[in-house]
XYZ file of C-alpha atoms in Angstrom:
587
model
C -173.842 110.366 113.664
C -174.057 106.684 114.586
C -176.910 105.485 116.814
C -174.988 102.343 117.770
C -174.566 101.505 121.474
C -170.910 101.239 122.394
C -169.504 98.350 124.373
C -165.892 97.756 125.320
C -164.527 94.277 124.967
C -161.266 92.437 125.471
C -160.075 89.398 123.605
C -157.060 87.142 123.900
C -156.384 86.884 120.192
C -158.115 86.781 116.811
C -160.283 83.642 116.382
C -157.913 81.727 113.991
C -155.186 81.739 116.674
C -157.471 80.302 119.383
C -159.801 78.172 117.239
C -158.674 74.833 118.673
C -158.928 76.086 122.217
C -162.373 77.604 121.553
C -163.636 74.232 120.253
C -162.301 72.504 123.417
C -163.944 75.127 125.571
C -167.267 74.636 123.799
C -167.015 70.871 124.285
C -166.643 71.447 128.019
C -163.122 70.049 128.281
C -161.612 70.924 131.682
C -158.110 71.506 130.287
C -159.408 73.958 127.723
C -161.438 75.795 130.308
C -158.428 76.249 132.577
C -156.162 77.280 129.737
C -158.742 79.844 128.445
C -159.180 81.220 131.938
C -155.447 81.587 132.370
C -155.220 83.576 129.134
C -158.252 85.747 129.885
C -157.547 86.456 133.545
C -155.061 89.238 133.051
C -157.314 91.058 130.539
C -160.286 90.896 132.906
C -158.181 92.174 135.795
C -157.258 95.144 133.632
C -160.937 95.793 132.777
C -162.002 95.541 136.383
C -159.274 97.754 137.796
C -160.850 100.258 140.203
C -164.334 98.913 139.746
C -166.801 96.539 141.448
C -167.432 93.928 138.783
C -169.334 90.687 138.358
C -168.876 87.984 135.722
C -172.063 87.163 133.830
C -171.776 83.958 131.628
C -173.758 83.925 128.370
C -176.318 81.057 128.004
C -175.771 78.655 125.138
C -178.422 77.476 122.666
C -179.875 75.019 125.211
C -181.144 77.934 127.338
C -178.695 78.067 130.218
C -174.969 78.794 130.682
C -172.942 75.578 130.715
C -169.395 75.839 129.456
C -169.377 79.655 129.806
C -170.456 79.260 133.425
C -167.544 76.869 134.062
C -165.226 79.382 132.366
C -166.624 82.250 134.510
C -166.194 80.217 137.702
C -162.594 79.428 136.780
C -162.000 83.088 136.045
C -163.593 83.977 139.349
C -161.157 81.653 141.081
C -158.267 83.400 139.390
C -159.392 87.023 139.599
C -161.554 87.077 142.743
C -164.494 88.559 140.796
C -167.809 86.874 141.714
C -169.848 84.987 139.112
C -173.547 85.737 138.659
C -175.414 83.168 136.517
C -178.405 85.387 135.876
C -179.084 85.020 132.148
C -181.218 82.430 130.364
C -182.978 82.128 127.004
C -185.340 79.801 125.274
C -183.556 76.911 123.440
C -182.775 77.836 119.849
C -180.773 76.771 116.895
C -177.000 77.209 117.365
C -175.743 80.341 115.569
C -172.828 78.520 114.004
C -175.227 75.931 112.587
C -177.354 78.739 111.069
C -174.199 80.299 109.608
C -173.057 77.023 108.029
C -176.476 76.595 106.436
C -176.556 80.143 105.064
C -179.269 81.196 107.442
C -179.405 84.734 108.879
C -178.849 84.771 112.675
C -181.378 87.607 112.888
C -184.058 85.124 111.910
C -183.459 83.117 115.122
C -185.585 84.493 117.957
C -183.035 85.175 120.654
C -184.408 86.898 123.732
C -182.434 86.615 126.987
C -184.127 86.793 130.350
C -182.604 88.244 133.483
C -183.154 86.485 136.806
C -181.487 89.154 138.911
C -180.915 92.873 138.335
C -177.325 94.116 138.422
C -177.022 97.096 140.805
C -175.578 100.330 139.400
C -172.579 100.104 141.711
C -171.478 96.880 139.976
C -170.099 96.647 136.422
C -171.120 93.456 134.608
C -168.553 91.720 132.473
C -170.255 89.322 130.062
C -168.225 86.121 129.515
C -168.391 84.386 126.134
C -166.349 82.159 123.988
C -165.989 84.032 120.660
C -167.241 87.406 119.521
C -168.314 86.981 115.897
C -171.247 89.051 114.644
C -172.135 90.163 118.157
C -175.711 88.847 117.957
C -175.555 86.873 121.268
C -173.412 89.463 122.952
C -175.864 92.198 121.943
C -178.783 90.258 123.296
C -176.912 89.721 126.574
C -176.071 93.445 126.863
C -179.709 94.332 126.197
C -180.956 91.867 128.789
C -178.514 93.047 131.484
C -179.496 96.609 130.839
C -176.523 98.145 132.538
C -174.959 101.239 130.841
C -171.357 100.196 131.633
C -171.616 96.592 130.530
C -168.351 95.134 129.174
C -167.514 91.922 127.301
C -164.659 89.463 127.698
C -164.053 86.747 125.110
C -161.385 84.243 124.206
C -161.298 85.145 120.485
C -162.910 87.510 118.035
C -163.424 88.030 114.308
C -163.905 91.194 112.264
C -167.574 90.335 111.668
C -168.616 92.363 114.753
C -167.881 95.510 112.762
C -171.006 94.830 110.692
C -173.323 94.796 113.726
C -176.106 97.272 113.180
C -176.913 97.860 116.819
C -173.644 97.755 118.751
C -170.204 99.131 118.259
C -167.688 96.898 119.971
C -164.519 98.743 120.937
C -161.598 96.439 121.629
C -159.447 97.272 124.617
C -155.737 96.629 124.518
C -154.738 93.581 126.489
C -152.083 93.684 129.147
C -149.663 91.959 126.776
C -150.419 94.538 124.059
C -150.042 97.341 126.578
C -146.630 96.054 127.514
C -145.705 95.688 123.874
C -146.908 99.205 123.076
C -145.067 100.597 126.048
C -141.887 98.828 125.085
C -142.312 99.940 121.485
C -142.814 103.568 122.510
C -139.781 103.434 124.778
C -137.778 101.933 121.993
C -139.010 104.473 119.527
C -138.234 107.345 121.939
C -134.798 105.866 122.553
C -134.222 105.509 118.820
C -135.333 109.076 118.263
C -132.858 110.376 120.829
C -130.087 108.247 119.411
C -130.469 109.412 115.806
C -127.804 111.710 114.333
C -130.480 114.268 113.393
C -131.703 114.466 116.959
C -128.165 114.778 118.337
C -127.402 117.527 115.846
C -130.563 119.483 116.772
C -129.725 119.032 120.479
C -126.266 120.476 120.238
C -127.247 123.088 117.716
C -129.840 124.331 120.138
C -127.133 124.766 122.726
C -124.580 126.291 120.314
C -126.545 127.948 117.527
C -123.537 129.973 116.280
C -121.162 127.025 116.114
C -120.373 124.413 113.484
C -121.113 121.041 115.066
C -118.669 118.207 114.469
C -119.804 114.877 115.878
C -117.601 111.846 116.304
C -118.925 108.761 114.525
C -116.524 105.870 114.873
C -113.329 106.741 112.946
C -114.864 109.881 111.386
C -116.128 113.326 112.311
C -119.281 114.430 110.527
C -121.448 117.458 110.096
C -125.154 117.542 109.176
C -127.494 119.752 107.212
C -126.258 123.363 106.831
C -123.032 122.586 108.727
C -122.302 119.834 106.189
C -122.606 122.378 103.409
C -120.178 124.748 105.147
C -117.741 121.921 105.737
C -117.905 120.987 102.054
C -117.375 124.541 100.847
C -114.371 125.244 103.138
C -112.577 121.884 103.029
C -113.651 120.713 99.551
C -115.290 117.598 101.015
C -118.246 115.991 99.179
C -121.585 116.543 100.959
C -124.000 113.680 100.240
C -127.627 112.959 100.916
C -127.843 110.204 103.526
C -129.855 107.049 102.928
C -131.928 107.438 106.064
C -133.990 110.468 107.024
C -132.815 110.196 110.627
C -129.288 111.010 109.384
C -130.389 114.538 108.284
C -130.852 116.078 104.900
C -127.120 116.435 104.153
C -124.010 114.840 105.582
C -120.219 115.448 105.250
C -117.494 113.390 106.931
C -113.735 113.309 107.280
C -111.284 110.967 109.236
C -110.723 111.765 112.867
C -106.911 111.893 112.399
C -107.266 114.946 110.102
C -109.029 117.080 112.756
C -105.786 118.878 113.644
C -105.244 119.828 110.011
C -108.828 120.888 109.249
C -109.595 122.686 112.493
C -107.387 125.781 111.796
C -108.920 126.139 108.304
C -112.411 126.159 109.739
C -111.552 128.701 112.372
C -109.749 131.001 109.826
C -112.943 130.903 107.758
C -114.704 132.653 110.675
C -116.421 129.632 112.279
C -116.789 128.686 115.893
C -116.379 124.904 116.269
C -118.172 122.619 118.744
C -116.789 119.091 118.812
C -118.934 116.218 120.181
C -116.932 113.161 121.137
C -119.759 111.328 123.066
C -123.368 110.649 122.077
C -126.175 112.243 124.150
C -127.307 108.994 125.690
C -123.858 108.164 126.940
C -123.456 111.720 128.375
C -126.730 111.408 130.245
C -125.836 108.042 131.623
C -122.476 109.303 132.756
C -124.043 112.317 134.475
C -126.620 110.088 136.192
C -123.935 107.688 137.492
C -121.823 110.575 138.800
C -124.785 112.211 140.513
C -125.863 108.888 142.060
C -122.342 108.352 143.453
C -122.358 111.860 145.008
C -125.806 111.323 146.540
C -125.268 107.798 147.866
C -121.900 108.354 149.624
C -123.161 110.747 152.265
C -126.400 108.741 152.702
C -124.438 105.548 153.463
C -122.577 107.413 156.182
C -125.879 108.796 157.564
C -127.494 105.381 157.568
C -124.576 103.883 159.443
C -124.873 106.579 162.097
C -128.666 106.129 162.342
C -128.317 102.355 162.757
C -125.792 102.815 165.512
C -128.146 105.284 167.286
C -131.069 102.870 166.894
C -129.120 99.978 168.336
C -128.014 102.118 171.272
C -131.623 103.329 171.749
C -133.046 99.756 171.787
C -130.542 98.774 174.453
C -131.498 101.771 176.603
C -135.228 101.041 176.199
C -134.704 97.412 177.044
C -132.944 98.395 180.231
C -135.475 101.133 181.241
C -138.784 99.454 180.390
C -140.235 97.068 182.996
C -140.580 93.428 182.110
C -144.128 92.161 181.464
C -144.709 88.737 182.913
C -146.616 86.215 180.732
C -149.552 84.426 182.255
C -148.841 80.955 183.510
C -150.904 77.741 183.996
C -154.569 77.791 183.054
C -154.611 81.510 182.304
C -151.925 80.975 179.652
C -153.844 78.101 178.028
C -157.099 80.064 177.859
C -155.411 83.119 176.403
C -153.713 80.993 173.772
C -156.997 79.341 172.869
C -158.722 82.740 172.600
C -156.014 84.054 170.287
C -156.177 81.008 168.110
C -159.977 81.213 167.852
C -159.670 84.844 166.895
C -157.165 84.046 164.155
C -159.110 81.120 162.727
C -162.314 81.929 160.812
C -164.398 78.876 160.401
C -166.150 78.377 157.067
C -169.763 77.349 156.937
C -169.894 73.584 156.590
C -172.223 72.267 153.871
C -175.523 70.784 154.989
C -175.070 68.070 152.449
C -172.957 67.169 149.403
C -174.611 65.855 146.211
C -173.359 62.934 144.129
C -171.868 65.510 141.731
C -169.713 66.968 144.555
C -171.799 70.172 144.776
C -172.241 71.585 148.285
C -175.633 72.477 149.629
C -175.683 75.410 152.099
C -178.223 77.894 153.519
C -181.098 75.459 153.114
C -184.072 76.956 154.918
C -187.792 77.695 154.696
C -189.349 81.159 154.862
C -192.831 82.586 155.029
C -194.182 84.789 152.262
C -194.608 88.487 153.073
C -197.571 88.853 150.715
C -199.347 85.621 151.685
C -198.498 84.361 155.200
C -200.174 81.003 154.453
C -197.488 80.212 151.895
C -194.045 78.920 152.805
C -191.116 78.453 150.435
C -187.948 76.391 150.607
C -184.652 77.490 149.098
C -180.935 76.720 149.349
C -177.613 77.502 147.761
C -175.795 75.048 145.526
C -172.045 75.799 145.351
C -172.882 79.342 146.326
C -175.573 79.818 143.659
C -178.996 80.690 144.985
C -181.753 78.221 143.914
C -185.206 79.500 142.975
C -187.568 79.154 145.988
C -190.150 76.366 145.789
C -193.657 76.434 147.336
C -193.840 73.885 150.171
C -196.579 71.429 150.942
C -198.498 72.021 154.225
C -197.310 68.776 155.718
C -193.627 69.729 155.016
C -194.216 73.116 156.564
C -195.577 71.553 159.742
C -192.654 69.099 159.882
C -190.197 71.932 159.313
C -191.675 74.007 162.155
C -191.402 71.025 164.445
C -187.865 70.299 163.189
C -188.952 66.805 162.105
C -187.711 67.096 158.532
C -184.140 67.441 157.298
C -182.586 69.547 154.586
C -181.729 66.328 152.662
C -185.388 65.348 152.542
C -186.500 68.891 151.552
C -183.918 68.931 148.753
C -185.170 65.555 147.613
C -188.761 66.819 147.649
C -188.235 70.175 145.906
C -184.971 69.927 144.026
C -184.700 66.196 143.084
C -182.795 66.789 139.893
C -180.077 68.748 141.728
C -179.267 65.588 143.672
C -179.156 63.198 140.683
C -175.944 62.331 138.901
C -175.287 64.512 135.864
C -174.523 63.071 132.498
C -171.341 64.223 130.710
C -171.590 66.347 127.532
C -170.283 63.371 125.628
C -172.985 61.097 126.986
C -175.648 63.742 126.269
C -174.603 64.041 122.635
C -174.080 60.328 122.084
C -177.460 59.117 123.456
C -179.651 59.701 120.499
C -181.034 56.187 119.980
C -184.334 54.888 121.282
C -184.695 51.461 122.880
C -186.073 49.980 119.622
C -182.993 51.182 117.689
C -184.545 54.185 115.923
C -182.407 57.346 115.765
C -183.603 60.762 116.914
C -182.999 63.103 114.031
C -183.790 66.310 115.931
C -184.787 67.409 119.443
C -185.407 71.020 120.535
C -186.629 72.503 123.787
C -188.226 75.908 123.341
C -190.603 78.359 124.902
C -193.883 79.059 123.135
C -194.192 82.724 122.225
C -197.314 82.538 119.985
C -199.923 84.469 121.990
C -202.749 82.915 119.982
C -201.984 79.457 121.447
C -203.254 78.228 124.809
C -199.805 77.021 125.899
C -198.082 80.409 125.340
C -195.243 80.955 127.789
C -194.768 77.223 128.391
C -191.741 75.136 127.515
C -192.279 72.535 124.841
C -190.257 69.665 123.444
C -190.209 69.106 119.718
C -188.634 66.058 118.103
C -188.329 64.245 114.801
C -187.807 60.514 114.392
C -187.699 59.530 110.773
C -190.581 61.278 109.025
C -192.601 61.666 112.217
C -192.591 65.091 113.868
C -194.077 65.567 117.324
C -194.297 68.190 120.061
C -195.878 68.604 123.404
C -195.688 70.688 126.552
C -192.959 69.613 128.989
C -193.635 68.704 132.573
C -191.875 70.617 135.331
C -189.954 67.422 136.231
C -188.684 66.898 132.666
C -187.758 70.530 132.282
C -185.629 70.490 135.463
C -184.047 67.226 134.380
C -183.126 68.687 130.974
C -181.642 71.915 132.362
C -179.807 70.156 135.205
C -178.398 67.700 132.651
C -179.453 64.510 134.502
C -181.205 63.019 131.520
C -180.504 62.425 127.836
C -182.407 63.206 124.616
C -183.320 59.575 124.123
C -184.832 59.277 127.590
C -186.811 62.476 127.161
C -188.174 61.538 123.773
C -189.050 58.020 124.848
C -190.797 59.285 127.973
C -192.887 61.877 126.181
C -193.534 60.245 122.777
C -193.366 56.501 123.342
C -197.121 56.120 122.678
C -196.999 58.169 119.491
C -194.000 56.130 118.285
C -195.861 52.887 119.171
C -193.001 51.630 121.250
C -193.136 48.364 123.238
C -191.555 50.107 126.221
C -194.735 52.162 126.633
C -197.117 49.188 126.665
C -194.919 47.044 128.878
C -196.000 49.080 131.890
C -199.640 47.782 131.673
C -200.292 44.473 133.445
C -203.726 42.817 133.419
C -205.505 41.996 136.671
C -205.977 38.378 137.701
C -209.276 36.594 137.052
C -209.742 37.557 133.427
C -210.671 34.588 131.279
C -210.766 36.214 127.871
C -209.954 39.555 126.251
C -211.784 40.543 123.132
C -210.941 43.225 120.565
C -213.713 43.613 118.049
C -214.862 46.033 115.443
C -218.069 47.937 116.213
C -220.903 48.806 113.848
C -219.643 52.370 113.548
C -216.259 51.089 112.380
C -214.376 51.699 115.578
C -212.413 49.066 117.472
C -213.153 48.322 121.092
C -211.628 46.108 123.832
C -213.540 44.200 126.510
C -212.773 41.513 129.123
C -214.747 38.491 130.259
C -214.415 37.490 133.919
C -216.692 34.382 133.671
C -219.074 34.244 136.679
C -217.980 37.690 137.892
C -219.318 39.297 134.788
C -218.094 41.100 131.757
C -216.662 44.588 131.384
C -217.948 47.305 129.124
C -216.430 47.942 125.689
C -213.768 50.579 125.522
C -212.907 52.320 122.213
C -209.246 52.034 121.222
C -207.275 55.128 120.203
C -205.612 55.359 116.819
C -202.156 54.861 118.316
C -203.310 51.744 120.178
C -204.692 50.281 116.929
C -201.383 51.006 115.154
C -199.433 49.387 117.991
C -201.699 46.341 118.014
C -202.162 45.668 114.345
C -199.329 47.411 112.403
C -196.342 47.757 114.721
C -197.319 44.727 116.832
C -195.718 46.266 119.895
C -198.856 45.876 122.073
C -200.997 42.915 123.013
C -204.739 42.643 123.736
C -204.020 41.994 127.395
C -201.935 45.154 127.639
C -204.631 47.222 126.046
C -207.250 45.689 128.356
C -205.040 46.463 131.299
C -204.697 50.070 130.147
C -208.435 50.709 129.812
C -210.195 48.102 131.995
C -208.134 47.374 135.081
C -210.128 49.728 137.324
C -213.392 48.243 136.085
C -212.108 44.701 136.597
C -211.237 45.539 140.214
C -214.754 46.864 140.783
C -216.362 43.710 139.386
C -214.227 41.546 141.576
C -215.004 43.519 144.756
C -218.732 43.648 143.920
C -218.873 39.869 143.520
C -217.097 39.294 146.776
C -219.419 41.668 148.741
C -222.493 40.037 147.145
C -221.361 36.576 148.319
C -220.692 37.830 151.857
C -224.137 39.442 152.026
C -225.785 36.226 150.784
C -224.021 34.136 153.457
C -225.385 36.379 156.215
């Protein structure tokens, strides 16, 4: 017995036939998405027949559903089945990349998280591009946790047969069902039209008779009747080429029937002559029966129509006339009827630069902690995760002094920013100093021995230098909402470690500094200090290793920039102290 979990899936065609379309879909091309949805829509309608279903797109290796979500939304538009984007995962190596480099997909940690539980009354249909080994599909099925989960893909390979945990059973597509139905009809028709079937049909009706069937210009007998015909008339009985023609066949020309018929009868045989095939006989009977049935019905229908016409005239004469309202009453009644017919859609509270509609923006109080308020909204119908509000925003919301636009800007800023295209995201892998990013990965730390377990981290490689750090909430949202590029993320998080000039350009030295000194201390460390003349001198601040590299090796930082980084606050204090001392002396 197999312990594999079974899952039904539907596919448009094997992967080689839809390879080009699958690549276009993965690249996020709108034409490919529409074409794939058009091909998959009928199959999904067949799967969802008689069920309450939801479409669940599979997340890609970045962690969230992108092109699969676009495909699911297009399918939702065509099938009327809602889309629930409820799956996510930590960013990981693409499975096709692992396959090309002879790596086992099982070695990639792929655990999908579920944002929203699917009720039992709904049947989830997981939407993916291609079903290969079923590793991603299996993880999605496991995360959804619904016993009746189904899968819909554009293409498939035979590799899913090797999956150790899941047995994927392919459902026949609507096109295949039609082909199978047509083939079975054709097969049944062919069976009824075969000489063997005709012989058996008439032999069953006339078991004591010798059956002679007309075949073009000949009469023929089959099987045991062919042997009798051969023995009596001296005609050769042959084995036919096709099995459907029986085991034995004997024929003679139709114009010799009058000569051969007396011989067969004198030999003690009863003869049954078939001049028309079974199919033609049935068709003839059906047409005759239809004529008999339709003729009296036509006469009855004519009589009924005449009665109905007469009845309508009588009713029109006998029923009292209802007067329509006039004047203002007529106008109000028409308006009311129009208002009842028209159902107004909810207008969006705002529209983002990406054309996405914001609706249902509101704040609500926590049931567990009444002191906490949260703000949430829907973006193109998708519910956003509630965000904890600041006390001043709560007070302004209660007084109706803050708008939804402001709240969206405060708590969902990346949703309002312009998204970069997939092409721009892939192309932007160069830093401002010309260096190329060899690798960048966003992942969630799962090592429980580390302090940052459960947090998202960014890991990158530029040349021989490998770096990683915990991502800020702002950068994480910008990455998942696709409003930034890899180059911007890397430069923002690792500019200091890469000793880039863009990092040190942000530091500007305060006015009043006469000289900046960078000197080596007795302990071997380098320190920076500033001389303000009469206002005094700052303390010495030890430089970090990266600052020394930027100053001496990379030459991307200046002494003034380093002094501004470490000493600006102290310089301000010295300037204010000197001013206050002068004012007190004057008094």
